[in-house]
mmCIF file of C-alpha atoms and ligand atoms in Angstrom:
data_model
loop_
_atom_site.group_PDB
_atom_site.id
_atom_site.type_symbol
_atom_site.label_atom_id
_atom_site.label_comp_id
_atom_site.label_asym_id
_atom_site.label_seq_id
_atom_site.Cartn_x
_atom_site.Cartn_y
_atom_site.Cartn_z
ATOM 1 C CA MET A 17 103.566 97.949 147.027
ATOM 2 C CA ASP A 18 104.011 100.582 144.352
ATOM 3 C CA ASP A 19 100.917 99.507 142.448
ATOM 4 C CA ILE A 20 98.565 100.894 145.210
ATOM 5 C CA HIS A 21 96.261 103.528 143.754
ATOM 6 C CA VAL A 22 94.420 105.972 145.942
ATOM 7 C CA PHE A 23 90.774 107.128 145.602
ATOM 8 C CA ASP A 24 89.911 110.169 147.718
ATOM 9 C CA GLY A 25 86.571 110.835 149.386
ATOM 10 C CA HIS A 26 86.785 114.672 149.455
ATOM 11 C CA ASN A 27 88.450 117.688 147.926
ATOM 12 C CA ASP A 28 87.536 121.335 147.443
ATOM 13 C CA ALA A 29 89.671 121.800 144.277
ATOM 14 C CA VAL A 30 86.818 123.046 142.073
ATOM 15 C CA GLN A 31 86.886 126.387 143.997
ATOM 16 C CA PHE A 32 90.390 126.996 142.785
ATOM 17 C CA MET A 33 90.137 125.899 139.249
ATOM 18 C CA SER A 34 90.934 128.552 136.610
ATOM 19 C CA ASP A 35 87.842 127.271 134.628
ATOM 20 C CA TYR A 36 85.692 128.349 137.532
ATOM 21 C CA LYS A 37 87.792 131.405 138.759
ATOM 22 C CA PRO A 38 90.004 132.987 136.099
ATOM 23 C CA ALA A 39 92.550 133.913 138.761
ATOM 24 C CA GLY A 40 92.648 130.417 139.917
ATOM 25 C CA ARG A 41 94.928 127.474 138.998
ATOM 26 C CA ASP A 42 94.946 125.387 135.861
ATOM 27 C CA PHE A 43 94.043 121.863 137.104
ATOM 28 C CA LEU A 44 96.005 120.366 134.168
ATOM 29 C CA ALA A 45 99.284 122.183 135.118
ATOM 30 C CA ARG A 46 101.448 121.549 138.101
ATOM 31 C CA SER A 47 101.403 124.177 140.835
ATOM 32 C CA GLU A 48 103.003 124.645 144.161
ATOM 33 C CA ALA A 49 99.957 126.364 145.511
ATOM 34 C CA GLY A 50 97.316 124.339 147.251
ATOM 35 C CA HIS A 51 97.068 120.637 147.301
ATOM 36 C CA LEU A 52 95.601 119.130 144.118
ATOM 37 C CA ASP A 53 95.942 119.219 140.346
ATOM 38 C CA LEU A 54 96.296 116.502 137.758
ATOM 39 C CA PRO A 55 100.105 116.331 137.656
ATOM 40 C CA ARG A 56 100.294 116.050 141.451
ATOM 41 C CA ALA A 57 97.531 113.548 141.449
ATOM 42 C CA ILE A 58 99.493 111.403 139.017
ATOM 43 C CA GLU A 59 102.686 111.744 141.089
ATOM 44 C CA GLY A 60 100.793 110.596 144.194
ATOM 45 C CA ARG A 61 99.070 107.769 142.427
ATOM 46 C CA LEU A 62 95.743 109.282 143.054
ATOM 47 C CA ALA A 63 93.289 107.686 140.494
ATOM 48 C CA GLY A 64 90.289 109.951 141.351
ATOM 49 C CA GLY A 65 88.042 111.215 143.984
ATOM 50 C CA LEU A 66 84.902 113.048 145.043
ATOM 51 C CA PHE A 67 84.949 116.654 143.874
ATOM 52 C CA ALA A 68 82.863 118.933 146.019
ATOM 53 C CA LEU A 69 80.572 121.566 144.469
ATOM 54 C CA HIS A 70 80.053 124.024 147.255
ATOM 55 C CA ALA A 71 78.398 127.464 147.512
ATOM 56 C CA TYR A 72 80.045 130.301 149.524
ATOM 57 C CA PRO A 73 78.046 133.180 151.151
ATOM 58 C CA GLU A 74 77.696 136.406 149.399
ATOM 59 C CA ARG A 75 80.027 138.082 151.841
ATOM 60 C CA LYS A 76 82.712 136.333 153.831
ATOM 61 C CA PRO A 77 81.893 136.823 157.564
ATOM 62 C CA GLU A 78 84.515 138.747 159.568
ATOM 63 C CA ASN A 79 86.089 137.977 162.998
ATOM 64 C CA ASP A 80 84.073 134.734 163.373
ATOM 65 C CA LEU A 81 86.735 132.795 165.332
ATOM 66 C CA THR A 82 87.063 133.058 169.040
ATOM 67 C CA ILE A 83 89.941 131.507 170.863
ATOM 68 C CA THR A 84 88.695 130.086 174.251
ATOM 69 C CA SER A 85 90.770 129.042 177.347
ATOM 70 C CA ASP A 86 90.900 125.425 176.020
ATOM 71 C CA GLY A 87 90.163 125.650 172.313
ATOM 72 C CA TYR A 88 88.113 127.535 169.821
ATOM 73 C CA GLU A 89 84.606 128.447 168.641
ATOM 74 C CA VAL A 90 83.501 129.735 165.313
ATOM 75 C CA ARG A 91 80.327 131.771 164.987
ATOM 76 C CA TYR A 92 77.503 129.812 163.400
ATOM 77 C CA ALA A 93 77.425 130.668 159.744
ATOM 78 C CA ASP A 94 74.374 132.165 158.091
ATOM 79 C CA ALA A 95 72.160 130.366 155.681
ATOM 80 C CA VAL A 96 72.974 130.897 151.990
ATOM 81 C CA PRO A 97 69.961 131.798 149.721
ATOM 82 C CA LEU A 98 68.955 129.304 146.998
ATOM 83 C CA ASP A 99 69.453 131.671 144.081
ATOM 84 C CA HIS A 100 72.977 132.683 145.158
ATOM 85 C CA ALA A 101 73.881 128.991 145.773
ATOM 86 C CA ARG A 102 72.402 127.835 142.482
ATOM 87 C CA ARG A 103 74.398 130.334 140.471
ATOM 88 C CA GLN A 104 77.621 129.161 142.051
ATOM 89 C CA ILE A 105 76.888 125.445 141.745
ATOM 90 C CA ASP A 106 75.899 125.894 138.039
ATOM 91 C CA GLY A 107 79.113 127.793 137.509
ATOM 92 C CA GLN A 108 81.216 125.011 139.195
ATOM 93 C CA LEU A 109 79.490 122.300 137.300
ATOM 94 C CA SER A 110 80.134 123.907 133.806
ATOM 95 C CA ALA A 111 83.670 124.676 134.941
ATOM 96 C CA MET A 112 84.141 120.950 135.640
ATOM 97 C CA ARG A 113 82.730 120.054 132.265
ATOM 98 C CA ALA A 114 85.008 122.538 130.539
ATOM 99 C CA LEU A 115 87.965 121.108 132.379
ATOM 100 C CA ILE A 116 87.076 117.512 131.387
ATOM 101 C CA ARG A 117 86.723 118.600 127.740
ATOM 102 C CA ARG A 118 90.126 120.447 127.924
ATOM 103 C CA SER A 119 91.729 117.353 129.403
ATOM 104 C CA ASN A 120 91.513 115.485 126.119
ATOM 105 C CA GLY A 121 90.662 112.170 127.785
ATOM 106 C CA ARG A 122 93.069 112.486 130.777
ATOM 107 C CA MET A 123 90.063 113.092 133.019
ATOM 108 C CA ARG A 124 86.430 111.887 133.018
ATOM 109 C CA ILE A 125 83.272 112.142 135.175
ATOM 110 C CA ALA A 126 82.610 108.704 136.613
ATOM 111 C CA ALA A 127 79.089 107.933 137.757
ATOM 112 C CA SER A 128 79.273 104.217 138.381
ATOM 113 C CA VAL A 129 81.700 101.767 139.964
ATOM 114 C CA ASP A 130 82.389 100.292 136.359
ATOM 115 C CA GLU A 131 83.376 103.681 135.115
ATOM 116 C CA ILE A 132 85.736 104.230 137.986
ATOM 117 C CA LYS A 133 87.302 100.847 137.306
ATOM 118 C CA THR A 134 87.586 101.509 133.585
ATOM 119 C CA ALA A 135 89.176 104.883 134.265
ATOM 120 C CA ARG A 136 91.788 103.308 136.507
ATOM 121 C CA ALA A 137 92.523 100.659 133.804
ATOM 122 C CA GLU A 138 92.970 103.253 131.278
ATOM 123 C CA SER A 139 94.873 105.665 133.518
ATOM 124 C CA THR A 140 92.181 108.335 133.220
ATOM 125 C CA PHE A 141 91.528 110.361 136.342
ATOM 126 C CA ALA A 142 88.008 109.721 137.624
ATOM 127 C CA VAL A 143 85.966 112.672 139.006
ATOM 128 C CA VAL A 144 82.909 111.756 141.005
ATOM 129 C CA LEU A 145 80.678 114.719 141.451
ATOM 130 C CA HIS A 146 79.632 115.514 145.062
ATOM 131 C CA MET A 147 77.858 118.476 146.501
ATOM 132 C CA GLU A 148 78.755 119.830 149.982
ATOM 133 C CA GLY A 149 75.667 121.426 151.361
ATOM 134 C CA ALA A 150 72.204 121.291 149.624
ATOM 135 C CA GLU A 151 71.450 124.986 149.570
ATOM 136 C CA ALA A 152 71.117 125.090 145.774
ATOM 137 C CA ILE A 153 68.315 122.443 145.897
ATOM 138 C CA ASP A 154 64.722 123.656 145.884
ATOM 139 C CA PRO A 155 62.099 122.231 148.428
ATOM 140 C CA ASP A 156 60.533 120.151 145.600
ATOM 141 C CA LEU A 157 63.818 118.630 144.765
ATOM 142 C CA ASP A 158 63.683 119.388 141.107
ATOM 143 C CA TYR A 159 67.263 120.461 140.991
ATOM 144 C CA LEU A 160 68.341 117.369 142.664
ATOM 145 C CA HIS A 161 67.152 115.394 139.639
ATOM 146 C CA VAL A 162 68.933 117.844 137.329
ATOM 147 C CA LEU A 163 72.191 117.303 139.320
ATOM 148 C CA HIS A 164 71.607 113.577 139.327
ATOM 149 C CA GLU A 165 71.285 113.574 135.510
ATOM 150 C CA ALA A 166 74.482 115.673 135.328
ATOM 151 C CA GLY A 167 76.295 112.854 137.276
ATOM 152 C CA LEU A 168 75.981 113.870 140.826
ATOM 153 C CA ARG A 169 76.481 110.712 142.984
ATOM 154 C CA SER A 170 77.077 112.013 146.376
ATOM 155 C CA LEU A 171 75.460 114.755 148.495
ATOM 156 C CA GLY A 172 76.378 116.383 151.858
ATOM 157 C CA LEU A 173 72.961 117.492 153.164
ATOM 158 C CA VAL A 174 74.467 120.426 154.963
ATOM 159 C CA TRP A 175 77.756 122.377 155.396
ATOM 160 C CA SER A 176 78.384 123.917 158.842
ATOM 161 C CA ARG A 177 75.372 126.173 158.613
ATOM 162 C CA PRO A 178 71.632 125.760 158.536
ATOM 163 C CA ASN A 179 69.616 125.153 155.397
ATOM 164 C CA ILE A 180 66.001 124.084 154.690
ATOM 165 C CA PHE A 181 66.939 120.324 155.121
ATOM 166 C CA GLY A 182 68.869 120.405 158.534
ATOM 167 C CA TYR A 183 71.501 121.997 160.699
ATOM 168 C CA GLY A 184 75.217 121.828 160.016
ATOM 169 C CA VAL A 185 77.467 121.616 163.042
ATOM 170 C CA PRO A 186 79.243 124.833 164.093
ATOM 171 C CA PHE A 187 83.032 124.513 164.317
ATOM 172 C CA ALA A 188 84.087 124.279 167.983
ATOM 173 C CA TYR A 189 86.638 122.461 170.204
ATOM 174 C CA PRO A 190 86.292 120.856 172.675
ATOM 175 C CA ARG A 191 82.640 120.271 172.155
ATOM 176 C CA SER A 192 80.068 117.507 171.528
ATOM 177 C CA PRO A 193 78.621 117.386 167.867
ATOM 178 C CA ASP A 194 75.091 117.507 169.542
ATOM 179 C CA THR A 195 74.639 121.197 168.866
ATOM 180 C CA GLY A 196 71.005 121.583 167.605
ATOM 181 C CA PRO A 197 67.893 120.074 166.107
ATOM 182 C CA GLY A 198 67.858 117.249 163.557
ATOM 183 C CA LEU A 199 66.630 117.123 160.031
ATOM 184 C CA THR A 200 63.508 119.062 158.917
ATOM 185 C CA ASP A 201 60.728 117.235 157.227
ATOM 186 C CA LEU A 202 62.184 118.454 153.848
ATOM 187 C CA GLY A 203 65.532 116.909 155.058
ATOM 188 C CA ARG A 204 63.801 113.512 155.637
ATOM 189 C CA ASN A 205 62.247 113.752 152.167
ATOM 190 C CA LEU A 206 65.715 114.513 150.767
ATOM 191 C CA VAL A 207 67.112 111.481 152.404
ATOM 192 C CA ARG A 208 64.382 109.196 150.972
ATOM 193 C CA THR A 209 64.817 110.713 147.472
ATOM 194 C CA CYS A 210 68.622 110.242 147.599
ATOM 195 C CA ASN A 211 68.045 106.562 148.553
ATOM 196 C CA ALA A 212 65.613 106.205 145.636
ATOM 197 C CA LEU A 213 67.967 107.773 143.167
ATOM 198 C CA GLY A 214 71.105 105.985 144.564
ATOM 199 C CA ILE A 215 72.833 109.128 145.525
ATOM 200 C CA MET A 216 75.236 108.687 148.398
ATOM 201 C CA ILE A 217 74.408 110.676 151.550
ATOM 202 C CA ASP A 218 77.387 112.345 153.265
ATOM 203 C CA VAL A 219 76.852 113.030 157.003
ATOM 204 C CA SER A 220 80.043 115.172 157.227
ATOM 205 C CA HIS A 221 79.225 118.679 158.710
ATOM 206 C CA LEU A 222 75.862 117.355 160.068
ATOM 207 C CA ASN A 223 75.130 117.788 163.674
ATOM 208 C CA GLU A 224 74.652 114.695 165.877
ATOM 209 C CA ARG A 225 70.800 114.662 165.874
ATOM 210 C CA GLY A 226 70.792 115.072 162.076
ATOM 211 C CA PHE A 227 73.152 112.121 161.879
ATOM 212 C CA TRP A 228 70.845 109.917 163.933
ATOM 213 C CA ASP A 229 67.915 111.024 161.732
ATOM 214 C CA VAL A 230 69.849 109.900 158.665
ATOM 215 C CA ALA A 231 70.689 106.627 160.456
ATOM 216 C CA ALA A 232 67.083 105.984 161.337
ATOM 217 C CA LEU A 233 65.802 106.698 157.757
ATOM 218 C CA SER A 234 68.458 105.850 155.189
ATOM 219 C CA THR A 235 68.423 102.441 153.532
ATOM 220 C CA ALA A 236 72.041 102.970 152.274
ATOM 221 C CA PRO A 237 75.406 102.485 154.400
ATOM 222 C CA LEU A 238 76.202 105.552 156.487
ATOM 223 C CA VAL A 239 79.047 107.493 154.948
ATOM 224 C CA ALA A 240 81.179 110.464 156.230
ATOM 225 C CA THR A 241 83.432 111.583 153.329
ATOM 226 C CA HIS A 242 85.781 113.585 155.528
ATOM 227 C CA ALA A 243 85.882 113.238 159.353
ATOM 228 C CA CYS A 244 87.954 111.856 162.176
ATOM 229 C CA ALA A 245 87.355 110.363 165.687
ATOM 230 C CA HIS A 246 85.922 112.572 168.397
ATOM 231 C CA ALA A 247 87.498 110.301 171.010
ATOM 232 C CA VAL A 248 90.943 111.280 169.777
ATOM 233 C CA CYS A 249 90.184 114.974 168.846
ATOM 234 C CA PRO A 250 86.927 116.230 170.384
ATOM 235 C CA SER A 251 85.962 118.794 167.771
ATOM 236 C CA THR A 252 82.338 119.005 166.669
ATOM 237 C CA ARG A 253 83.336 117.991 163.114
ATOM 238 C CA ASN A 254 84.437 114.668 164.284
ATOM 239 C CA LEU A 255 82.373 111.486 165.000
ATOM 240 C CA THR A 256 81.689 110.017 168.413
ATOM 241 C CA ASP A 257 82.337 106.376 169.059
ATOM 242 C CA ARG A 258 78.655 105.664 168.866
ATOM 243 C CA GLN A 259 78.433 107.351 165.457
ATOM 244 C CA LEU A 260 81.456 105.394 164.252
ATOM 245 C CA ASP A 261 79.838 102.195 165.418
ATOM 246 C CA ALA A 262 76.606 103.035 163.536
ATOM 247 C CA ILE A 263 78.770 103.604 160.340
ATOM 248 C CA ARG A 264 80.493 100.247 160.946
ATOM 249 C CA ASP A 265 77.111 98.454 161.570
ATOM 250 C CA THR A 266 75.606 99.666 158.267
ATOM 251 C CA GLU A 267 78.771 98.714 156.263
ATOM 252 C CA GLY A 268 79.433 102.334 155.654
ATOM 253 C CA VAL A 269 82.833 104.225 155.561
ATOM 254 C CA ILE A 270 84.629 107.090 157.137
ATOM 255 C CA GLY A 271 86.962 109.101 154.836
ATOM 256 C CA PHE A 272 89.832 109.990 157.120
ATOM 257 C CA ASN A 273 90.237 113.860 156.986
ATOM 258 C CA LEU A 274 93.780 115.074 156.739
ATOM 259 C CA ALA A 275 92.894 118.465 158.410
ATOM 260 C CA VAL A 276 95.483 118.693 161.228
ATOM 261 C CA ASN A 277 93.022 120.520 163.551
ATOM 262 C CA ASP A 278 90.774 117.477 163.420
ATOM 263 C CA ILE A 279 93.534 115.047 163.739
ATOM 264 C CA ARG A 280 95.529 116.340 166.666
ATOM 265 C CA ALA A 281 94.300 115.759 170.222
ATOM 266 C CA ASP A 282 94.879 119.449 170.889
ATOM 267 C CA ALA A 283 93.301 120.620 167.654
ATOM 268 C CA HIS A 284 96.195 122.931 166.967
ATOM 269 C CA LEU A 285 96.282 124.293 163.285
ATOM 270 C CA ASP A 286 99.884 123.074 162.997
ATOM 271 C CA GLU A 287 101.094 121.860 159.734
ATOM 272 C CA ASN A 288 104.191 120.316 161.414
ATOM 273 C CA THR A 289 101.997 117.631 162.816
ATOM 274 C CA PRO A 290 104.075 114.431 162.453
ATOM 275 C CA LEU A 291 102.917 111.430 160.409
ATOM 276 C CA ASP A 292 103.059 109.169 163.374
ATOM 277 C CA VAL A 293 100.229 111.343 165.048
ATOM 278 C CA VAL A 294 98.245 111.005 161.815
ATOM 279 C CA VAL A 295 98.817 107.213 161.628
ATOM 280 C CA ARG A 296 97.938 106.758 165.295
ATOM 281 C CA HIS A 297 94.574 108.477 164.591
ATOM 282 C CA ILE A 298 93.874 106.226 161.569
ATOM 283 C CA ASP A 299 94.861 103.208 163.791
ATOM 284 C CA TYR A 300 92.259 104.261 166.343
ATOM 285 C CA LEU A 301 89.574 104.423 163.650
ATOM 286 C CA ILE A 302 90.469 100.973 162.201
ATOM 287 C CA ASP A 303 90.663 99.519 165.691
ATOM 288 C CA ARG A 304 87.159 100.755 166.331
ATOM 289 C CA VAL A 305 85.333 100.016 163.072
ATOM 290 C CA GLY A 306 87.562 97.556 161.147
ATOM 291 C CA ALA A 307 89.832 97.907 158.126
ATOM 292 C CA GLU A 308 86.783 97.721 155.717
ATOM 293 C CA ARG A 309 85.295 100.958 157.130
ATOM 294 C CA VAL A 310 88.116 103.459 156.927
ATOM 295 C CA ALA A 311 89.214 105.157 153.748
ATOM 296 C CA LEU A 312 90.751 108.585 152.734
ATOM 297 C CA GLY A 313 88.818 111.826 152.611
ATOM 298 C CA SER A 314 91.819 114.236 152.339
ATOM 299 C CA ASP A 315 89.918 117.637 152.209
ATOM 300 C CA PHE A 316 92.746 118.747 149.870
ATOM 301 C CA ASP A 317 92.313 122.431 149.020
ATOM 302 C CA GLY A 318 90.008 122.753 151.944
ATOM 303 C CA ALA A 319 92.169 122.167 154.982
ATOM 304 C CA VAL A 320 95.608 122.501 156.499
ATOM 305 C CA VAL A 321 97.300 119.097 156.016
ATOM 306 C CA PRO A 322 100.461 117.806 157.454
ATOM 307 C CA ARG A 323 103.627 119.314 155.861
ATOM 308 C CA GLN A 324 105.104 115.778 155.546
ATOM 309 C CA ILE A 325 102.224 114.979 153.115
ATOM 310 C CA ARG A 326 102.147 118.512 151.659
ATOM 311 C CA ASP A 327 99.838 117.734 148.770
ATOM 312 C CA ALA A 328 98.467 115.025 146.546
ATOM 313 C CA SER A 329 101.884 114.069 145.369
ATOM 314 C CA GLY A 330 102.808 113.152 148.966
ATOM 315 C CA LEU A 331 100.112 110.510 149.420
ATOM 316 C CA PRO A 332 102.705 107.644 149.105
ATOM 317 C CA ARG A 333 104.462 109.042 152.099
ATOM 318 C CA LEU A 334 101.242 108.529 154.233
ATOM 319 C CA LEU A 335 100.944 104.971 152.898
ATOM 320 C CA ASP A 336 104.569 104.439 153.697
ATOM 321 C CA ALA A 337 104.171 105.682 157.175
ATOM 322 C CA MET A 338 101.170 103.277 157.705
ATOM 323 C CA ARG A 339 103.201 100.434 156.309
ATOM 324 C CA LYS A 340 106.118 101.239 158.814
ATOM 325 C CA THR A 341 103.654 101.150 161.591
ATOM 326 C CA GLY A 342 102.679 97.574 160.714
ATOM 327 C CA PHE A 343 99.552 97.967 158.501
ATOM 328 C CA ASP A 344 99.614 95.094 155.977
ATOM 329 C CA GLU A 345 99.202 95.509 152.209
ATOM 330 C CA GLU A 346 95.620 94.357 152.160
ATOM 331 C CA THR A 347 94.663 96.996 154.801
ATOM 332 C CA LEU A 348 96.423 99.666 152.826
ATOM 333 C CA ARG A 349 94.615 98.733 149.648
ATOM 334 C CA LYS A 350 91.288 98.931 151.428
ATOM 335 C CA PHE A 351 92.141 102.252 152.982
ATOM 336 C CA ALA A 352 93.536 103.679 149.696
ATOM 337 C CA PHE A 353 90.974 102.496 147.155
ATOM 338 C CA ASP A 354 88.790 99.420 147.793
ATOM 339 C CA ASN A 355 86.525 100.747 150.632
ATOM 340 C CA TRP A 356 85.288 103.547 148.620
ATOM 341 C CA LEU A 357 84.352 101.298 145.697
ATOM 342 C CA ARG A 358 82.774 98.848 148.058
ATOM 343 C CA VAL A 359 80.429 101.434 149.489
ATOM 344 C CA PHE A 360 79.588 102.983 146.052
ATOM 345 C CA GLY A 361 78.735 99.446 144.888
ATOM 346 C CA LEU A 362 76.236 99.047 147.909
ATOM 347 C CA THR A 363 74.791 102.611 147.347
ATOM 348 C CA TRP A 364 74.696 103.459 143.580
ATOM 349 C CA PRO A 365 72.255 101.471 141.384
ATOM 350 C CA ALA A 366 74.064 98.815 139.421
HETATM 351 ZN ZN1 ZN B 429 84.075 120.073 154.427
#
């Protein structure tokens, strides 16, 4: 029971780290702000996760949300130039390295399944480097090789905006994720190169045609680090049953996103979303694709999560709610930890 550790498929904590933004939070000190820092991870038995490097635009767009009669639409975000993205990603990467040094062995960058297992055995928090959106990568992919050398093991081809590799899905509800063209030739080349290097490809934020292009081309299991089911909550960020089935059939995994607006059938941004609504959504996914294919992709520090979970320290409450609904311990272990390691094992070189 209490020995269940959690590995998380997605968080945006890097953006808020004082090592990156001096006005931010010290990841090594407990805070009440946001969702994730090392003390709260330890309280929640979170053993590690994918940390997203992510470039923001030079200027935050204004008034980009429109409330419609039955939902919402967000104006499609502009592309982010390579130089601007590169500076931010370099800054985030060196911030993460500074944090790891400061942690005095309490945290490490893990770039293999063995390193994650060793970290867990030694109670060291495992950071797997992920990048959400490939804007910082040049058409020749030179920087991809640099990032891979630095430990990058997972890449989201796009965020919800266009780049030279493909088209992210604009945020909208209710709406199909089939919102635009598929991958570009450069995008297809990026998929092949990630396969060759053993970098996991994340289809979160990709539109549906891009998803099917990855599915047709990639030799690795299909993975969405943070998404939910479109059949339950028809937002563009969620995966249709056909997409879920494709992930199942490639032995991939879906990291269940704790964003309430992608969990709830009505997509309301309501942090009072009860845990039984959350667990019913997880149940739908496991029913559809099996217990081996659903894990956690919290989106901590990047989403509004249910108040009953609150932050990383509240993860045991989610597992308890699943347990009370009748999920057995084996399913809980797969959801909490084992499924990510299984997919890393199938994707990363041994
Ligand atoms: Zn995201």
